[in-house]
Short mmCIF file of C-alpha atoms in Angstrom, two decimals:
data_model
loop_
_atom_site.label_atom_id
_atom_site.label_comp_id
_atom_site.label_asym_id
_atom_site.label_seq_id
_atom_site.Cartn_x
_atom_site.Cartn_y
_atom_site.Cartn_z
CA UNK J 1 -7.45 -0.32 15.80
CA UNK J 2 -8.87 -3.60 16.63
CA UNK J 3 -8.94 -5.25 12.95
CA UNK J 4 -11.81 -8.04 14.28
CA UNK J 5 -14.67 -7.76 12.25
CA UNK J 6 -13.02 -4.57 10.27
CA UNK J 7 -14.20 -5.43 6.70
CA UNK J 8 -10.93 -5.36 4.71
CA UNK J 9 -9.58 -5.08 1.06
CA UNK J 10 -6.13 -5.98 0.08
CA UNK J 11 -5.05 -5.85 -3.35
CA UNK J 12 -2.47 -8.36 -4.87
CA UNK J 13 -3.61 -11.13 -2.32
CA UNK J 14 -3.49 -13.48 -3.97
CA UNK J 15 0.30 -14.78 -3.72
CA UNK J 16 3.24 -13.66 -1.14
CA UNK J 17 3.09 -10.96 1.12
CA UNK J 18 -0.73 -10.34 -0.12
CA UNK J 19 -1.64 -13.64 0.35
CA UNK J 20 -0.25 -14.41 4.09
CA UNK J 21 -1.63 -10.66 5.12
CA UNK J 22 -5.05 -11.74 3.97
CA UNK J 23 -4.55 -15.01 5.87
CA UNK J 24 -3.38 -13.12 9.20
CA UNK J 25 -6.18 -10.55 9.05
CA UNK J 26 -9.14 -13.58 8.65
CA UNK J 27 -7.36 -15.52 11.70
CA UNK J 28 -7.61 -11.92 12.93
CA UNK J 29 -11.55 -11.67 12.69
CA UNK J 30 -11.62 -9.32 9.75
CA UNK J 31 -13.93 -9.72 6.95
CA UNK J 32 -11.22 -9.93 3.92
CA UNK J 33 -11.74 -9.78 -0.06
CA UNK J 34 -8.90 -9.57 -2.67
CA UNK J 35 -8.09 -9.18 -5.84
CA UNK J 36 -5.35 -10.40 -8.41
CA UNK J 37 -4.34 -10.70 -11.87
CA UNK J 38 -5.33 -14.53 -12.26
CA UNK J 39 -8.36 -16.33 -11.27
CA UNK J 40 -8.84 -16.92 -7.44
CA UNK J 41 -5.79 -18.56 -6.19
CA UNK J 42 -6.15 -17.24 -2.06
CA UNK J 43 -7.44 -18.97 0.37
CA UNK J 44 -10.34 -21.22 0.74
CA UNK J 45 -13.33 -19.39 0.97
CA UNK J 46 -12.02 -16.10 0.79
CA UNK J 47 -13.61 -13.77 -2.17
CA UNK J 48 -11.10 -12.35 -4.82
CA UNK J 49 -12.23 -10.31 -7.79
CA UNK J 50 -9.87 -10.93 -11.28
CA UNK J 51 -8.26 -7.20 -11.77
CA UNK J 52 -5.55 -6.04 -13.48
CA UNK J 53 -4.30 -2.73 -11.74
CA UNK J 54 -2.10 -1.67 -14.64
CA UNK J 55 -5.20 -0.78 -16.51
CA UNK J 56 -6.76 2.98 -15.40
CA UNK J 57 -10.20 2.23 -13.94
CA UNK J 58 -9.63 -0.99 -12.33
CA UNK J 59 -8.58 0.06 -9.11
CA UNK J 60 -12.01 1.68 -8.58
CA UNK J 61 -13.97 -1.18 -10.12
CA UNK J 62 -12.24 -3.19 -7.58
CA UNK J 63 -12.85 -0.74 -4.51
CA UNK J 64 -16.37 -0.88 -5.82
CA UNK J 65 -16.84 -4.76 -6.17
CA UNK J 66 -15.08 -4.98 -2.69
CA UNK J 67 -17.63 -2.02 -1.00
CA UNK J 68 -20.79 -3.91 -2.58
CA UNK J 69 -19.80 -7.45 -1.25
CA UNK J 70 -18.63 -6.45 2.20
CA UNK J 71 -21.37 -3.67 3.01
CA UNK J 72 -18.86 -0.92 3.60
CA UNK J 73 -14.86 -0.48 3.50
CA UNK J 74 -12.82 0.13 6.90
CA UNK J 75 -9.30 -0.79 5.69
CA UNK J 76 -8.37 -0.67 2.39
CA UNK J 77 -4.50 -2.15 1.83
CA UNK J 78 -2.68 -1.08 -1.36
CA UNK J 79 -0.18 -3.95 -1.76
CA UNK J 80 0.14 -5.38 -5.58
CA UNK J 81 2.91 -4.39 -6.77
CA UNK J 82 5.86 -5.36 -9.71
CA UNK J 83 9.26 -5.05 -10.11
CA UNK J 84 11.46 -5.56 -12.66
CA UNK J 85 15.23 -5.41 -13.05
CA UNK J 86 15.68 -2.81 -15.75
CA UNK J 87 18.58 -0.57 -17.92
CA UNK J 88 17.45 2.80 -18.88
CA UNK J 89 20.83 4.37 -19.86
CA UNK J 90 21.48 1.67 -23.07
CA UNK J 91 18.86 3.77 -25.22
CA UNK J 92 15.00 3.55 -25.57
CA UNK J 93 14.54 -0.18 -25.88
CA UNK J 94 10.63 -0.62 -26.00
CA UNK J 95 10.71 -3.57 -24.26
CA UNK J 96 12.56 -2.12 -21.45
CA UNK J 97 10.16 0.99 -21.81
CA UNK J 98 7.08 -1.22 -20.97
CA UNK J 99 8.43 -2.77 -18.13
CA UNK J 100 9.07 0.43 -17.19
CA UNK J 101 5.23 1.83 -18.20
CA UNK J 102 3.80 -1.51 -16.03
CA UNK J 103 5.95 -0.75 -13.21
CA UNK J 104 4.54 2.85 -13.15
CA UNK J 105 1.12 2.00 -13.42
CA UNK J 106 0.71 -0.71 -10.76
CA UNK J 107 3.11 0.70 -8.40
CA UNK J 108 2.20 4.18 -8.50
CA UNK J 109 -0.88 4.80 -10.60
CA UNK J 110 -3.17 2.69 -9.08
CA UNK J 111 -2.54 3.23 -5.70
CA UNK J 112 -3.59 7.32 -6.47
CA UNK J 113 -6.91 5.61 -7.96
CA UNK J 114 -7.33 3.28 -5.10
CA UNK J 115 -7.05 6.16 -2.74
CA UNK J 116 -9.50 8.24 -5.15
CA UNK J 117 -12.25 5.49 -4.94
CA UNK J 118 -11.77 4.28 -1.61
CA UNK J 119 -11.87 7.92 0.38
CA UNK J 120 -15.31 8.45 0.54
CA UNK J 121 -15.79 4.63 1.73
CA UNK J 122 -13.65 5.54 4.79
CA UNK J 123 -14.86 9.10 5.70
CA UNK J 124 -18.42 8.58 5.41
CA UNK J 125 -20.77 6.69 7.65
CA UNK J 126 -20.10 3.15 8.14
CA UNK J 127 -22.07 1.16 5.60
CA UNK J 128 -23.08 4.29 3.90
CA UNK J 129 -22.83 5.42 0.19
CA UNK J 130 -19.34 6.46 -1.23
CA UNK J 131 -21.38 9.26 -3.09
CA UNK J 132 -23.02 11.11 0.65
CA UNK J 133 -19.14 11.01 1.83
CA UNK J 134 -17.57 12.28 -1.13
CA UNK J 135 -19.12 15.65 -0.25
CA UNK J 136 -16.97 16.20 1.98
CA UNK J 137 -13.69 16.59 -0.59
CA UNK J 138 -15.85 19.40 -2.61
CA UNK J 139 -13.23 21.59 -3.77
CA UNK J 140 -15.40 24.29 -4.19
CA UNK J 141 -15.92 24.33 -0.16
CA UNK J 142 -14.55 25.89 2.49
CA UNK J 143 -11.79 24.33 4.50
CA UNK J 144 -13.83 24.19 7.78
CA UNK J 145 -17.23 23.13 5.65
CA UNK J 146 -15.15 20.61 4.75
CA UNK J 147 -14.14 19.63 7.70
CA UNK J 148 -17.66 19.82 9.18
CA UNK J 149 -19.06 17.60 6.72
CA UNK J 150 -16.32 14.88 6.89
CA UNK J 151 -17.13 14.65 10.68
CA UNK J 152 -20.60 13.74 10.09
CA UNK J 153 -19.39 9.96 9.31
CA UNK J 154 -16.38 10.30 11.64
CA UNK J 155 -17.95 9.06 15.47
CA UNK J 156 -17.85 5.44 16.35
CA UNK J 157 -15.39 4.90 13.07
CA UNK J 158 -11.82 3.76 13.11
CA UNK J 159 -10.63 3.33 9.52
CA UNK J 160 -7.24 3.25 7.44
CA UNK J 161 -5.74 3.32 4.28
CA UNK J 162 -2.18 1.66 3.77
CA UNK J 163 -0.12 1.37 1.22
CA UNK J 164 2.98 -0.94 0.69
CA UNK J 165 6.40 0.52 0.18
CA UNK J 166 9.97 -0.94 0.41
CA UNK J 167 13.28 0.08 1.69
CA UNK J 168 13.78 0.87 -1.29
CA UNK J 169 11.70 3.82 -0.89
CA UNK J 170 14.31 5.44 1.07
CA UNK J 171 17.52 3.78 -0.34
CA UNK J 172 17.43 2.83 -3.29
CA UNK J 173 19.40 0.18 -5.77
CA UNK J 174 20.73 0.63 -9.33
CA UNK J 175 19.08 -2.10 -10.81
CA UNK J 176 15.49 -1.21 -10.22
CA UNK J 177 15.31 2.38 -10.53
CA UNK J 178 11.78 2.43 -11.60
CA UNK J 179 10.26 0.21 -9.16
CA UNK J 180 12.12 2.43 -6.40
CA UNK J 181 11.15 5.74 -7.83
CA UNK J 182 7.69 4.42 -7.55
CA UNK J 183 7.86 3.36 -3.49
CA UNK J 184 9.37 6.67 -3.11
CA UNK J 185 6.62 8.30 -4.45
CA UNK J 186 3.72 6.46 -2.85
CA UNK J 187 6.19 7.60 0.52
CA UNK J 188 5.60 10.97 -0.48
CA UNK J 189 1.62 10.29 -1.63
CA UNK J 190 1.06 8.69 1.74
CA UNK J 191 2.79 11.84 4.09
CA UNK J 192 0.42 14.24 2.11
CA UNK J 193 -2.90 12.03 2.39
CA UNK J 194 -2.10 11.84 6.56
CA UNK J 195 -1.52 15.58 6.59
CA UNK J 196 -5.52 16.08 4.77
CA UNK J 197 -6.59 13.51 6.77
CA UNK J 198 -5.19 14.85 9.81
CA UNK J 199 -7.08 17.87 9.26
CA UNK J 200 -10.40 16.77 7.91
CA UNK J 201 -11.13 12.81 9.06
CA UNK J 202 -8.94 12.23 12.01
CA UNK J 203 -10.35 9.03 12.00
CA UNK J 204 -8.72 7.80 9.46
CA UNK J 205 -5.42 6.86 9.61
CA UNK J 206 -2.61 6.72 6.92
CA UNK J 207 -0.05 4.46 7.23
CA UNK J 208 2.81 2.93 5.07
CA UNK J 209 4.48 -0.25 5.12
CA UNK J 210 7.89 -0.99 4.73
CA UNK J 211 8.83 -4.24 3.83
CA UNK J 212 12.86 -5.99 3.91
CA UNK J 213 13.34 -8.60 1.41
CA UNK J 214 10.51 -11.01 1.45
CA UNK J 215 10.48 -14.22 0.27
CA UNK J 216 8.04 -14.20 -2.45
CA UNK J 217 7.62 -14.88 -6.23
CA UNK J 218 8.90 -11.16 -7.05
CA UNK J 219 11.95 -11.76 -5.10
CA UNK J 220 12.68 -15.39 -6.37
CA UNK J 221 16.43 -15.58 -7.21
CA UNK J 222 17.48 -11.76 -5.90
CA UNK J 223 19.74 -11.97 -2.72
CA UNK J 224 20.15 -14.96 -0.40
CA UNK J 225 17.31 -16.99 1.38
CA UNK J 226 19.17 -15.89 4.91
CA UNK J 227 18.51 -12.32 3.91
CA UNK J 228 14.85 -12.61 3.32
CA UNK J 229 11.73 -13.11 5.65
CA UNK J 230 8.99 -15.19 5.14
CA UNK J 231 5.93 -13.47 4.22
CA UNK J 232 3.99 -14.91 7.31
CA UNK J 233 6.00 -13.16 9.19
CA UNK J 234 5.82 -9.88 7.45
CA UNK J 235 2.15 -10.14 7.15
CA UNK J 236 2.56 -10.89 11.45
CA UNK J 237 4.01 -7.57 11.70
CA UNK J 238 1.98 -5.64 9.26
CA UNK J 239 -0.89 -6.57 11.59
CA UNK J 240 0.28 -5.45 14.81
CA UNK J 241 1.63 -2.13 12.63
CA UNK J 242 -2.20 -1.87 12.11
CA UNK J 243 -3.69 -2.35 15.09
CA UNK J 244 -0.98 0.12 16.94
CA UNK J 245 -1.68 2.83 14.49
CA UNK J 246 1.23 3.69 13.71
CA UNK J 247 1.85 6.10 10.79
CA UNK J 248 4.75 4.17 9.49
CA UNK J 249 5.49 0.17 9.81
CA UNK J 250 8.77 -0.96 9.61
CA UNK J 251 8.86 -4.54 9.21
CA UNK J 252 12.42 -6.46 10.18
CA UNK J 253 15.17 -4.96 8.91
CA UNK J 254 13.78 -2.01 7.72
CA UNK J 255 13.42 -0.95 10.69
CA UNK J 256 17.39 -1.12 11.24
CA UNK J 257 17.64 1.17 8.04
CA UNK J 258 15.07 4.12 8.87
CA UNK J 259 17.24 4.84 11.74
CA UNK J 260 20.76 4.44 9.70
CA UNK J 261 19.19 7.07 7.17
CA UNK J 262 18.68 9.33 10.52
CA UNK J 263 22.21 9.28 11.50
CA UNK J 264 24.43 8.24 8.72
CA UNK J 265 22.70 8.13 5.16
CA UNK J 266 25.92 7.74 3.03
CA UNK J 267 26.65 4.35 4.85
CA UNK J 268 22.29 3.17 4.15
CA UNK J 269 22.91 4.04 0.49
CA UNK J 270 25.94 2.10 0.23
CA UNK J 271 24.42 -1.06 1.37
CA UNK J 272 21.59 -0.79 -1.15
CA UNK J 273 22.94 0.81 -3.97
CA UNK J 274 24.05 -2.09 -4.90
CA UNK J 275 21.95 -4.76 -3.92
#
């Protein structure tokens, strides 16, 4: 996929990894709006809409806002995301709990929503209504109706939806077990929304991200600054991931630790478990 003049939305751009992937895709050529949880804080002149993806219904409001201002959606990037540092075998602290409940909801929760809303922006015709391409997921029909109908947006269309996972995904660490259940999910989310779109809008292509340690304000004071990339870099790499097509993009060292999983798990765990 060439991502010039692709009209974009990336959520949670306005800071870190967001910020310098919404930066890398304008030098790019795409057509790039955001959204974030505090008034416009991205880059001059680029449009952000104030969201907050922990509350059900935002995520499509957002898709929405994003679809009306751009004329269409070709790429839609799920990247906000939380984490917090949390104990859940001390008893049910409410506190804790919430963490836990925002954690869940931005991480997992809204991405389901995002991919809800944004589908029938990326099957159907390009610039045409979400509601003429959302025939196509009818239930009710057929498998190959379905897949008949999809196709009438697919020719001349390259399109994607990615999501934003971690290492952690795969490996995960004792001290965030929330925030890693929730990459591994979206993992799993992500396989099953390639396999549907595989068979119905092979145009569109799911992929993940997996991101190292970044340096960004979520990881501020967690591991050492030699361990962690800069988020120019990542967003660098998340680029190319995009315009190679490939199904998963391992950025850095993650890249290091999809094969370790492949040949000797025990030893990936290890290193992360405690990290």
């Amino acid at each position: 996929m060439n991502v010039n003049g692709k009209r974009i939305l990336v959520t949670g751009g306005t800071s870190g990894v967001g910020l310098a992937l919404t930066g890398a895709l304008t030098a790019a050529g795409a057509r790039v709006v955001t959204c974030g949880r505090r008034a416009d804080r991205s880059g001059a002149g680029l449009r952000s809409f104030t969201a907050d993806l922990a509350v059900a219904g935002e995520a499509t409001r957002v898709v929405d806002l994003a679809a009306g201002f751009l004329g269409g959606l070709d790429v839609v990037v799920a990247n906000a995301g939380v984490q917090h540092l949390i104990d859940l075998t001390r008893g049910p602290d409410l506190e804790v709990l919430a963490l836990a409940e925002q954690e869940l909801a931005v991480n997992l929760r809204s991405v389901v929503e995002l991919a809800a809303a944004s589908w029938p922006h990326l099957t159907g015709p390009a610039g045409g209504s979400a509601g003429t391409a959302g025939s196509a997921g009818d239930p009710g029909r057929s498998g190959s109706a379905r897949r008949d109908a999809a196709r009438g947006g697919g020719p001349g269309r390259e399109t994607a939806f990615v999501a934003v996972t971690s290492g952690l995904a795969y490996a995960p660490k004792k001290s965030a077990p929330v925030y890693c259940a929730t990459k591994a999910a979206v993992h799993t989310l992500l396989r099953s929304l390639r396999y549907r779109a595989e068979d119905e809008t092979p145009w569109l292509r799911v992929q993940e991200v997996v991101l190292p340690l970044v340096d960004t304000p979520m990881t501020a004071g967690r591991g050492g600054a030699a361990r962690k990339i800069p988020p120019a870099a990542a967003a660098r790499a998340v680029v190319r991931g995009l315009e190679r097509g490939r199904p998963v993009i391992a950025v850095g060292v993650s890249r290091t630790l999809l094969a370790l999983l492949r040949v000797h798990p025990g030893t990936a765990y290890r290193i992360l478990r405690n990290s």
